[in-house]
PDB file of C-alpha atoms in Angstrom:
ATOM      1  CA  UNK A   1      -2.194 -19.564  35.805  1.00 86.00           C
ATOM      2  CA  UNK A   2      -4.557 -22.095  37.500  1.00 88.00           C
ATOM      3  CA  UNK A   3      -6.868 -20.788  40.208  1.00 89.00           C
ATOM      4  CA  UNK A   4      -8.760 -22.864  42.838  1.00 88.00           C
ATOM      5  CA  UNK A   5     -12.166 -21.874  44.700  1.00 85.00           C
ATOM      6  CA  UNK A   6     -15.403 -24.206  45.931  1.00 85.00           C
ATOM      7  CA  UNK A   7     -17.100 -22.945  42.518  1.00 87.00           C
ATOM      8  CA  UNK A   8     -16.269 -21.512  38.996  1.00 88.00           C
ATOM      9  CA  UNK A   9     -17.315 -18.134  39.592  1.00 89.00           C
ATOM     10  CA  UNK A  10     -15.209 -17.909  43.134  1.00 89.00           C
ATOM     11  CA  UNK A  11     -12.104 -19.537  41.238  1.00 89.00           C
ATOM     12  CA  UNK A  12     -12.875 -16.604  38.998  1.00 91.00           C
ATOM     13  CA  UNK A  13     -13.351 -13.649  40.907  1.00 90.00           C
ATOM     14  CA  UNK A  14     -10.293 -14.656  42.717  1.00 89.00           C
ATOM     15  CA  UNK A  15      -8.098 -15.067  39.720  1.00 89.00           C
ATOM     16  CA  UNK A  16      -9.436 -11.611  38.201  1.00 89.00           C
ATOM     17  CA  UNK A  17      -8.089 -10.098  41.297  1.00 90.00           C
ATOM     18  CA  UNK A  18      -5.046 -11.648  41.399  1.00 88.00           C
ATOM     19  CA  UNK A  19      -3.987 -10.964  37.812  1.00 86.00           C
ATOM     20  CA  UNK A  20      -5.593  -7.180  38.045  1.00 87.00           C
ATOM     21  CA  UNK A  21      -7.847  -7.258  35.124  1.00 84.00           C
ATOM     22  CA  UNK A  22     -11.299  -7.288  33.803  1.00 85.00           C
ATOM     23  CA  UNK A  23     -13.414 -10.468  32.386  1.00 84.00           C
ATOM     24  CA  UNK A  24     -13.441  -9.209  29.446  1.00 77.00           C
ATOM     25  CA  UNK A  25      -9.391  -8.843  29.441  1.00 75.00           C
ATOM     26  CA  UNK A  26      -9.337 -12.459  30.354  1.00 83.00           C
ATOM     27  CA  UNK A  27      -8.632 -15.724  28.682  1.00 80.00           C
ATOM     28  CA  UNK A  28     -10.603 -18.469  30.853  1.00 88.00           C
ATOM     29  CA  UNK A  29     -10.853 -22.059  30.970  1.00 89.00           C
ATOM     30  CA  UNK A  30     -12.559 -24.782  32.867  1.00 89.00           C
ATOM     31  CA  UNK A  31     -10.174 -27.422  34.171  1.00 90.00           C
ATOM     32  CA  UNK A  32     -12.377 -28.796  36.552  1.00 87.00           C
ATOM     33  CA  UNK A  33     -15.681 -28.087  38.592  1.00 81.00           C
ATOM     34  CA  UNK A  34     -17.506 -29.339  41.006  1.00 80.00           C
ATOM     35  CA  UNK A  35     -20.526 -31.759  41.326  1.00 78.00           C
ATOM     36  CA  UNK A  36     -23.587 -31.994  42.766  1.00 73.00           C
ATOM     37  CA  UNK A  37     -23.815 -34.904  45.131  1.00 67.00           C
ATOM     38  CA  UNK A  38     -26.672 -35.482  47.291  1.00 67.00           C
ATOM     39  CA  UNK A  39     -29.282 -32.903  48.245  1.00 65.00           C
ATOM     40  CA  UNK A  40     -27.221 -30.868  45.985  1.00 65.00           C
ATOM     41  CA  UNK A  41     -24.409 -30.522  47.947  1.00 69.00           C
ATOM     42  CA  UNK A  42     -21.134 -29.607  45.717  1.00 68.00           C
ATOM     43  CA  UNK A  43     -18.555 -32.060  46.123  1.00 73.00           C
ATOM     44  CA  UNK A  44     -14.937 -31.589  45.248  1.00 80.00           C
ATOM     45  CA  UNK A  45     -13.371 -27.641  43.937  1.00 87.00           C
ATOM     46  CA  UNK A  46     -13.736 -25.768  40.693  1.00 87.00           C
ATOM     47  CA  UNK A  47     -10.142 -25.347  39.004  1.00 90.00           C
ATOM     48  CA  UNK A  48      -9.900 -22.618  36.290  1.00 89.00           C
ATOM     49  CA  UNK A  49      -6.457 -21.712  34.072  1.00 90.00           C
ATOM     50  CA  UNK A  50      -7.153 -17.860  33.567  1.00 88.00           C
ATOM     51  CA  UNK A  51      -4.475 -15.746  31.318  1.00 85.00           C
ATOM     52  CA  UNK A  52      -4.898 -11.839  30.309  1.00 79.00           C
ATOM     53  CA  UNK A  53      -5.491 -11.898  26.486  1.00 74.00           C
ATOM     54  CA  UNK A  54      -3.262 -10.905  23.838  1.00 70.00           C
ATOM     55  CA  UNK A  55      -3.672  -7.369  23.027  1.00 80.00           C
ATOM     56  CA  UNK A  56      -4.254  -7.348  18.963  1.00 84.00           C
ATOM     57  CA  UNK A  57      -3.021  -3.889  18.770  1.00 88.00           C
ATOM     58  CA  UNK A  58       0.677  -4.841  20.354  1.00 88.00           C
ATOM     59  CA  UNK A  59       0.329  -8.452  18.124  1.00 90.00           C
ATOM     60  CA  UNK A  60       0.158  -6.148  14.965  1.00 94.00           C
ATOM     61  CA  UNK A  61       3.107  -4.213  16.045  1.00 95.00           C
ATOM     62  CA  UNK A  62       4.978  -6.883  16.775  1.00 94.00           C
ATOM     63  CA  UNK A  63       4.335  -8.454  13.385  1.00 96.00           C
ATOM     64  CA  UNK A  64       5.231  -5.290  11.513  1.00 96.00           C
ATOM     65  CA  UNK A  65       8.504  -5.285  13.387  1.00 96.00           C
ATOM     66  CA  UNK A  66       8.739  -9.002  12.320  1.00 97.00           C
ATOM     67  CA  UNK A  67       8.327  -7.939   8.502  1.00 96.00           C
ATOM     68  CA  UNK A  68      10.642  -4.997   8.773  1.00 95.00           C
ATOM     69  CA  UNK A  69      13.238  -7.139  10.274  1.00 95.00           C
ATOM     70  CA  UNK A  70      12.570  -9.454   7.376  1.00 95.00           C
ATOM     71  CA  UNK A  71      13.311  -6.952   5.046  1.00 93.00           C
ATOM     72  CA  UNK A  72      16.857  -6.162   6.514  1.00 93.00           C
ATOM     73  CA  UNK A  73      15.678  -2.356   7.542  1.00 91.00           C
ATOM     74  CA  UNK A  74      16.693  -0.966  10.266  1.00 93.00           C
ATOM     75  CA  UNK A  75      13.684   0.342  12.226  1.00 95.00           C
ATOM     76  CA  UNK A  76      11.402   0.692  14.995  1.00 96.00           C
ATOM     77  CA  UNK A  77       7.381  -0.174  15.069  1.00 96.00           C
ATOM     78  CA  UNK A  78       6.009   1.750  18.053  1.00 94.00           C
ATOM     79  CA  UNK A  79       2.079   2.021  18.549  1.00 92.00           C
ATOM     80  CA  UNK A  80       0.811   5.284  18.576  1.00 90.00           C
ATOM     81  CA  UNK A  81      -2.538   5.404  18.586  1.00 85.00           C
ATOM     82  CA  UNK A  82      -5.324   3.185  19.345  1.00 79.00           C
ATOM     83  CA  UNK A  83      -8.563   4.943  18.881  1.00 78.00           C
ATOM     84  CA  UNK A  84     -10.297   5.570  16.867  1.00 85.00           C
ATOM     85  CA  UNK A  85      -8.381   4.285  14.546  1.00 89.00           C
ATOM     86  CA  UNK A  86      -4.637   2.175  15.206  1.00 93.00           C
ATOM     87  CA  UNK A  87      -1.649   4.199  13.765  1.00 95.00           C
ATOM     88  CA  UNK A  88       1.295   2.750  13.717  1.00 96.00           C
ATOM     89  CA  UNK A  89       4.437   4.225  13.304  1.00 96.00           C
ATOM     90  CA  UNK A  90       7.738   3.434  11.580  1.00 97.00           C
ATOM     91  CA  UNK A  91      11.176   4.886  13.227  1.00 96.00           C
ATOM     92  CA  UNK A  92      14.197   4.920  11.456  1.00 94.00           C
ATOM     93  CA  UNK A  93      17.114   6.819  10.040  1.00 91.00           C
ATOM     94  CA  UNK A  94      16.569   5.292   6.675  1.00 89.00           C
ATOM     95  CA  UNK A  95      12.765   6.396   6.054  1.00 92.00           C
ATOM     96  CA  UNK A  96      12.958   6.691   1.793  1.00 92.00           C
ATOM     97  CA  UNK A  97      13.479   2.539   2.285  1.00 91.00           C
ATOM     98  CA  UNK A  98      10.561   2.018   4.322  1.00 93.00           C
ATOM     99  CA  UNK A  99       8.741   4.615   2.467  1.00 94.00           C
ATOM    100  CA  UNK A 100      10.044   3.134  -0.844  1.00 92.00           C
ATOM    101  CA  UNK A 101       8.680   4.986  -4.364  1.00 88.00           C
ATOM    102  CA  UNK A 102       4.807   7.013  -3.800  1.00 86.00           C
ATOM    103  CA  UNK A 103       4.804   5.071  -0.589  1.00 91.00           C
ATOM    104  CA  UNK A 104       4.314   1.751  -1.864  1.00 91.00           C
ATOM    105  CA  UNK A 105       6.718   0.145   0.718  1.00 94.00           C
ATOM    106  CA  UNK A 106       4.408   1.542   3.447  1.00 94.00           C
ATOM    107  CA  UNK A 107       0.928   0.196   2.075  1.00 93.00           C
ATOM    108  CA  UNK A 108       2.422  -2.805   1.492  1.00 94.00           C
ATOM    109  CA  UNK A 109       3.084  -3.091   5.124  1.00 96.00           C
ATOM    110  CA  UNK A 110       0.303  -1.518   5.880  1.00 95.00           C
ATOM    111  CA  UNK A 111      -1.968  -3.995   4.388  1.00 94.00           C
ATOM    112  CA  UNK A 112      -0.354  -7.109   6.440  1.00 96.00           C
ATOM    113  CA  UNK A 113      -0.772  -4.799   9.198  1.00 96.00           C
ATOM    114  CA  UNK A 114      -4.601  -4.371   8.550  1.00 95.00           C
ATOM    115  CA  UNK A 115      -4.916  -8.002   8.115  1.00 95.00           C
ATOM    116  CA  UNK A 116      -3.207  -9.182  11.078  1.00 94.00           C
ATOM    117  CA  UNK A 117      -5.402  -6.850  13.475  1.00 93.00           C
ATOM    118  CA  UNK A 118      -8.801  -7.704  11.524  1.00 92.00           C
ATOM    119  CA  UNK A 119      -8.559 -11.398  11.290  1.00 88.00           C
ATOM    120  CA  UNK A 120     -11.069 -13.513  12.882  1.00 81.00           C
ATOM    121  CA  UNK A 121     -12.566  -9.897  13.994  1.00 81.00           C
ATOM    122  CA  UNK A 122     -16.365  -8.881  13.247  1.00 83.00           C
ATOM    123  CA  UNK A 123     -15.584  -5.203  13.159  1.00 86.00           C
ATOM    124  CA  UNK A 124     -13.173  -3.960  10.884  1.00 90.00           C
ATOM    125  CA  UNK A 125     -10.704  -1.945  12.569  1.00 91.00           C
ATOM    126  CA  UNK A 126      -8.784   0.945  10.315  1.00 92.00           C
ATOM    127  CA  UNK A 127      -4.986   0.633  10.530  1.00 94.00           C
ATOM    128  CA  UNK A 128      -2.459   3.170   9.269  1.00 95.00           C
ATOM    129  CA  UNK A 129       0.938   2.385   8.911  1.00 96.00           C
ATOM    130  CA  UNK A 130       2.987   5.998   8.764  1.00 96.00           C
ATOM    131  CA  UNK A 131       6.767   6.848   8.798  1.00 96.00           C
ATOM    132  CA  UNK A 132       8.076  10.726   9.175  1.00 94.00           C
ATOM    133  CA  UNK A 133       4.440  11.362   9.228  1.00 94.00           C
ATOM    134  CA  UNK A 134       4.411  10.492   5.174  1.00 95.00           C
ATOM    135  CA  UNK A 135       0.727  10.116   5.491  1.00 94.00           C
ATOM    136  CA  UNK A 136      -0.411  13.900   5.926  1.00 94.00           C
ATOM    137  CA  UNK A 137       2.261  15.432   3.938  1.00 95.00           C
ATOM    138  CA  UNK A 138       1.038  13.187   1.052  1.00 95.00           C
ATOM    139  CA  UNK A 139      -2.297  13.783   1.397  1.00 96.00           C
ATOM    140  CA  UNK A 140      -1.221  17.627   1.246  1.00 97.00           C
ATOM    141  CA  UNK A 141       0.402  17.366  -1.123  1.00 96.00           C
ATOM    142  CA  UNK A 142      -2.314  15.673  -3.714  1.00 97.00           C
ATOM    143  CA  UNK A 143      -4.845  17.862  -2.181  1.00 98.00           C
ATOM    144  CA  UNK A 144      -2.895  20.699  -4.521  1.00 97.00           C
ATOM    145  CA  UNK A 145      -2.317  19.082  -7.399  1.00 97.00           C
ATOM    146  CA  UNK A 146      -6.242  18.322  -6.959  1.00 97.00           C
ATOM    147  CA  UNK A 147      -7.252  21.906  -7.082  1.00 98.00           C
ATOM    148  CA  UNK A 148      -4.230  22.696  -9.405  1.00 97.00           C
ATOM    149  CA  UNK A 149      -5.283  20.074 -11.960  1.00 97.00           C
ATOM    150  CA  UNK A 150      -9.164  20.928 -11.481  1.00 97.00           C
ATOM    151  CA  UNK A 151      -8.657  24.495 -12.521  1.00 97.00           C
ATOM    152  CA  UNK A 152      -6.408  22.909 -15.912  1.00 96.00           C
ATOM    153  CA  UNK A 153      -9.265  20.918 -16.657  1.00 97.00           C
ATOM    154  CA  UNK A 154     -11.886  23.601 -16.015  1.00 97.00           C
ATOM    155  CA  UNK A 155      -9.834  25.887 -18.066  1.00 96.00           C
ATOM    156  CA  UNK A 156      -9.583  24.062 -21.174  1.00 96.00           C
ATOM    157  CA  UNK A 157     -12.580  21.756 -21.046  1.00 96.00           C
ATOM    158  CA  UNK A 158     -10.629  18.782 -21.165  1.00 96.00           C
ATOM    159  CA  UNK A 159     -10.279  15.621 -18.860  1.00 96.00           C
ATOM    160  CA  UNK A 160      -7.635  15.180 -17.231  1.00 97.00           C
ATOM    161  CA  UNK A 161      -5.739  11.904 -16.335  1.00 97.00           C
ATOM    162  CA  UNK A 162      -4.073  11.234 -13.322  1.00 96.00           C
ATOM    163  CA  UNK A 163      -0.973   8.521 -13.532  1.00 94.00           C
ATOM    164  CA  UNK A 164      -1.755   5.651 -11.554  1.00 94.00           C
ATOM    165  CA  UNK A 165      -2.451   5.908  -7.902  1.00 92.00           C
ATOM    166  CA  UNK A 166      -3.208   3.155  -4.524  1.00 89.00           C
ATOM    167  CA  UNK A 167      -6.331   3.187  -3.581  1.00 90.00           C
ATOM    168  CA  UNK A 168      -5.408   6.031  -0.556  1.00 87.00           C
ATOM    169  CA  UNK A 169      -4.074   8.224  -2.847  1.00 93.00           C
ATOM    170  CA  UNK A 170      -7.180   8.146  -5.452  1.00 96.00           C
ATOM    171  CA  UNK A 171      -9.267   8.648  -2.424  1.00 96.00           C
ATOM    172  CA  UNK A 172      -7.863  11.670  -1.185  1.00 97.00           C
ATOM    173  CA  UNK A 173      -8.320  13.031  -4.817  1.00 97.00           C
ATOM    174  CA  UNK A 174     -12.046  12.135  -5.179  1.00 98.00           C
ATOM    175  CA  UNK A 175     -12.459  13.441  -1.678  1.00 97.00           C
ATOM    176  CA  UNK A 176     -10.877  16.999  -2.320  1.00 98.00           C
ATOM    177  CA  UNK A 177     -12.971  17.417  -5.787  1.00 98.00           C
ATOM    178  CA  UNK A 178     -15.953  16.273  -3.929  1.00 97.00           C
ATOM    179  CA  UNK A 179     -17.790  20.079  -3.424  1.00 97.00           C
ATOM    180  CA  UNK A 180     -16.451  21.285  -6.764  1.00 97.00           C
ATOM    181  CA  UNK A 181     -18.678  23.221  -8.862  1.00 96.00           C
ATOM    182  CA  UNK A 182     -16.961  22.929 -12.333  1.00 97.00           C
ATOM    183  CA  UNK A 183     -15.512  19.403 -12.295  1.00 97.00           C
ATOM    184  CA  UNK A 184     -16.667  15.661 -11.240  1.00 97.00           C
ATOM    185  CA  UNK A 185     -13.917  12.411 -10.640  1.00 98.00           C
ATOM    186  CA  UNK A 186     -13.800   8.937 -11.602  1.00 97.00           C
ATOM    187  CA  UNK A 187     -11.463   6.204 -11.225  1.00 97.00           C
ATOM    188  CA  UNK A 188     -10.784   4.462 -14.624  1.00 96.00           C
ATOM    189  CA  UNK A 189      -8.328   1.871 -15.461  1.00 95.00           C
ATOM    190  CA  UNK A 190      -7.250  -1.647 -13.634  1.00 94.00           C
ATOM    191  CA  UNK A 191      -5.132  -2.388 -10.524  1.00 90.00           C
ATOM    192  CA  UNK A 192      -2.403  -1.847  -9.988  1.00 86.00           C
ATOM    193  CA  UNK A 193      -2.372   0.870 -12.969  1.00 92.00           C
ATOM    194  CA  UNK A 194      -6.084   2.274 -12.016  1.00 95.00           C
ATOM    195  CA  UNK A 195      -6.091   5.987 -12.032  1.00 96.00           C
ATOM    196  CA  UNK A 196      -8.652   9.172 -11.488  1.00 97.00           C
ATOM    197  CA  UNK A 197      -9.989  10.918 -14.717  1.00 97.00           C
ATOM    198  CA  UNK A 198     -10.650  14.694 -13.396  1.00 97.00           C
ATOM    199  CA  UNK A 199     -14.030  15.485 -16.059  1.00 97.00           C
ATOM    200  CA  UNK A 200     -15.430  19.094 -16.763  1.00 97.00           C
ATOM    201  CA  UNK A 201     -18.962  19.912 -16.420  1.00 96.00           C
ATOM    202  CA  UNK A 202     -18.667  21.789 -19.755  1.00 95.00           C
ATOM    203  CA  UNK A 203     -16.606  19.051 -21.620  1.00 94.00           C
ATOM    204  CA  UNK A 204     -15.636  19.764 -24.497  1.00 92.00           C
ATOM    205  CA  UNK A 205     -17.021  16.500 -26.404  1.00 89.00           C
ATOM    206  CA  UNK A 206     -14.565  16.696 -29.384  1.00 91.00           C
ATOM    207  CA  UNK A 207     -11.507  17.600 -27.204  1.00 90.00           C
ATOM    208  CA  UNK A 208      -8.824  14.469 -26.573  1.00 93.00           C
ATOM    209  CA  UNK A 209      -7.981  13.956 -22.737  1.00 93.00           C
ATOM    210  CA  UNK A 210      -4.778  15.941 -20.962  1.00 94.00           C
ATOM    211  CA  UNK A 211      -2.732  13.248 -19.313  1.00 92.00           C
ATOM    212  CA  UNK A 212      -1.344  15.122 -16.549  1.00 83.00           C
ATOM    213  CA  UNK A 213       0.685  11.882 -15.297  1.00 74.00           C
ATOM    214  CA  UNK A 214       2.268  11.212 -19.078  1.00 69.00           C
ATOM    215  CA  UNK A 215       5.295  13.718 -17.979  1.00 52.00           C
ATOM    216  CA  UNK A 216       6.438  11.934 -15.074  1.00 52.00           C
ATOM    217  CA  UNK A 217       6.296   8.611 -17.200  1.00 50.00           C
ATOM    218  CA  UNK A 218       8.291  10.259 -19.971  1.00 49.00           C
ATOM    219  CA  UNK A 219      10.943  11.768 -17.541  1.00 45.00           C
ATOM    220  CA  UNK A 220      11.420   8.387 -15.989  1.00 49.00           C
ATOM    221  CA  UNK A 221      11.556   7.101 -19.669  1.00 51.00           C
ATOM    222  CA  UNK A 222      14.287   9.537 -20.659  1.00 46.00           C
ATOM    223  CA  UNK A 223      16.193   9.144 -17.415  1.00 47.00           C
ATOM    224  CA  UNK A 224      16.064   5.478 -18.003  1.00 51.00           C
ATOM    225  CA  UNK A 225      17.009   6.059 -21.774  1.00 54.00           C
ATOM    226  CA  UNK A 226      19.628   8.381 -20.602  1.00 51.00           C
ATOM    227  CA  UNK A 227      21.389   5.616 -18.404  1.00 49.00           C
ATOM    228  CA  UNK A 228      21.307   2.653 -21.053  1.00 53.00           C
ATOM    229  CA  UNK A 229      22.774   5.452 -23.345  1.00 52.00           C
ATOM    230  CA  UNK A 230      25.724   6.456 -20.546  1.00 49.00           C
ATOM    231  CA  UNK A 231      26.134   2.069 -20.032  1.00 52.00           C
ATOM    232  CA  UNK A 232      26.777   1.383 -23.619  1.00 54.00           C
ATOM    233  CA  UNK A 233      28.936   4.835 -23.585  1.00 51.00           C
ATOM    234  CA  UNK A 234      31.075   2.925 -20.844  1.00 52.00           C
ATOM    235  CA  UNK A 235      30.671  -0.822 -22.389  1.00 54.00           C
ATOM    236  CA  UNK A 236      27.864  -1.610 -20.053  1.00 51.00           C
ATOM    237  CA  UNK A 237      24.431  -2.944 -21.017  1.00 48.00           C
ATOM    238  CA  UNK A 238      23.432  -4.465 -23.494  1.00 47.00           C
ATOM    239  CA  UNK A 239      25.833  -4.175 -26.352  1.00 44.00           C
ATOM    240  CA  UNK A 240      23.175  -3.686 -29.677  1.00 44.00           C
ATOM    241  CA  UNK A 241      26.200  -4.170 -32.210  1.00 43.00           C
ATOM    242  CA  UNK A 242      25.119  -5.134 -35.935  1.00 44.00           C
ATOM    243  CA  UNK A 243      23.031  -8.792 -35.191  1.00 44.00           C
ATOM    244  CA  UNK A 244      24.709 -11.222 -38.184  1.00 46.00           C
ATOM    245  CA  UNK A 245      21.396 -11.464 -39.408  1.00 45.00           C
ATOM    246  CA  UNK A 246      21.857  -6.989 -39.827  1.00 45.00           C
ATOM    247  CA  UNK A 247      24.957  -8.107 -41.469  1.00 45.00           C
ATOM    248  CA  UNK A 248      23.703 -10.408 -43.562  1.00 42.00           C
ATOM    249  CA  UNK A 249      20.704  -8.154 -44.840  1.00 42.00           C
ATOM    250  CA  UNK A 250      23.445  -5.269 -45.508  1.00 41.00           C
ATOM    251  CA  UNK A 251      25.749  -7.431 -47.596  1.00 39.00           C
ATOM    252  CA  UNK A 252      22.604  -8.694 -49.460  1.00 36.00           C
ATOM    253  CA  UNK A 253      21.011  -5.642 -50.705  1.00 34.00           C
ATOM    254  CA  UNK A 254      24.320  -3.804 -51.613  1.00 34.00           C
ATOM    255  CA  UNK A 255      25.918  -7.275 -52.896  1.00 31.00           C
ATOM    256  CA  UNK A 256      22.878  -7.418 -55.189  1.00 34.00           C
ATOM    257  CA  UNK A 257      22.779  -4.082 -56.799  1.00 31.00           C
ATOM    258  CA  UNK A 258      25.727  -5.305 -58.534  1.00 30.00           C
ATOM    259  CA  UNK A 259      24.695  -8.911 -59.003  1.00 31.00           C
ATOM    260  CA  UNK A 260      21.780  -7.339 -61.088  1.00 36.00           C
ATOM    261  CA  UNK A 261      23.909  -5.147 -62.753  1.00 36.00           C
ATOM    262  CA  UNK A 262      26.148  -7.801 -64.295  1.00 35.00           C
ATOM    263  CA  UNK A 263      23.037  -9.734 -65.154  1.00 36.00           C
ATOM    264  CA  UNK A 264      21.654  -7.241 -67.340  1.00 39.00           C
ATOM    265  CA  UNK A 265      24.622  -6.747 -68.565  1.00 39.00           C
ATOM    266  CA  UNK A 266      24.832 -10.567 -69.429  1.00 38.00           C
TER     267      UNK A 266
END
């Protein structure tokens, strides 16, 4: 909206009233101002277009809803919380698809999130995108296994790996072993596959490490070997008959026994 007074900072004062905010709410711009003519006497009006800025907070919200959308889930982005840090918060009936597997749906989003509010920003402003409150009852959760797995490792002197983990989720770790007398915690590996190493103070230097994640990876192996098994069961998949080339090795070796056979007999 434009807004006229006989100098900028009249033009200004009255827009600010109209509009019912604060300067520092305020998008303002100098259309026009007056001169000094003679004796310096202003001559003609200051004109300034003032609009309330753009809340960041609501823009991030309103881009997570855009990415949602996207995504063809049904949900709501509502903002929560503002201070001191901006949680916002996923509402939907469907919450394991905008969870998605270890929450990786969710820090996904929450990463665009975190860049849309930050950009162009000098502070960096904390953003956490949450859904059924997933956040604390993950963080809970891994806070156990922490102590669980610290106790394994103190136990039999061993380190003990960790299966791959965000960046959140390794934190949480390192920050629940933090005060522990018998064990430290690194992060070892590369992203996306870098995981925490839980380490003994009284390794045992000859001992191999316990990978605590490697029965997870070898249930989703077997459950994944189970299914191609049940798909080739039903004439799904991918149908591994006897490759011609199989053939053609079988037939060889069996088709020469004899051939040598009748040549030593020749």
């Amino acid at each position: 909206m434009q807004f006229t007074g006989k100098t900028v900072e009249e033009a200004k004062e009255l827009g600010l009233k109209e509009l019912g905010i604060t300067e520092e709410q305020a998008q303002i711009t100098v259309i026009e101002q007056p001169t000094k003519g003679l004796f310096g006497i202003l001559k003609g009006k200051a004109v300034l277009e003032i609009e309330k800025k753009q809340n960041r907070e609501q823009e991030t919200v309103e881009f997570v809803q855009a990415i949602i959308d996207a995504m063809d889930i049904k949900a709501t982005a509502t903002l929560t919380s503002s201070a001191p840090k901006t949680v916002i918060t996923l509402n939907t009936e469907d919450s394991s698809s905008v969870i998605g597997y270890r929450g990786e749906v969710l820090d996904a989003i929450q990463t665009l999130a975190g860049a849309c509010l930050n950009i162009g920003e000098k502070e960096y402003k904390k953003v956490v995108v949450d859904c059924e409150n997933y956040r604390d009852r993950r963080e809970e959760t891994l806070i156990k296994l922490a102590h669980k797995l610290e106790e394994k490792a103190t136990e039999m002197k061993r380190e003990v790996i960790l299966e791959p983990m965000s960046p959140f989720e390794r934190r949480i770790i390192h920050t629940a072993l933090a005060d522990s007398q018998t064990v430290t915690t690194r992060s070892d590996g590369k992203e996306p596959n870098r995981y925490v190493v839980i380490v003994p103070n009284d390794k045992d230097e000859f001992s191999k490490p316990y990978n605590a994640g490697r029965n997870n990876q070898d249930r989703r192996k077997t459950e994944r070997g189970g299914k191609r098994d049940k798909d080739r069961r039903h004439g799904r998949g991918d149908k591994r008959t006897s490759s011609p080339s199989t053939e053609k090795r079988k037939s060889t070796i069996s088709f020469g026994t004899y051939l040598g056979n009748s040549l030593k007999n020749k």
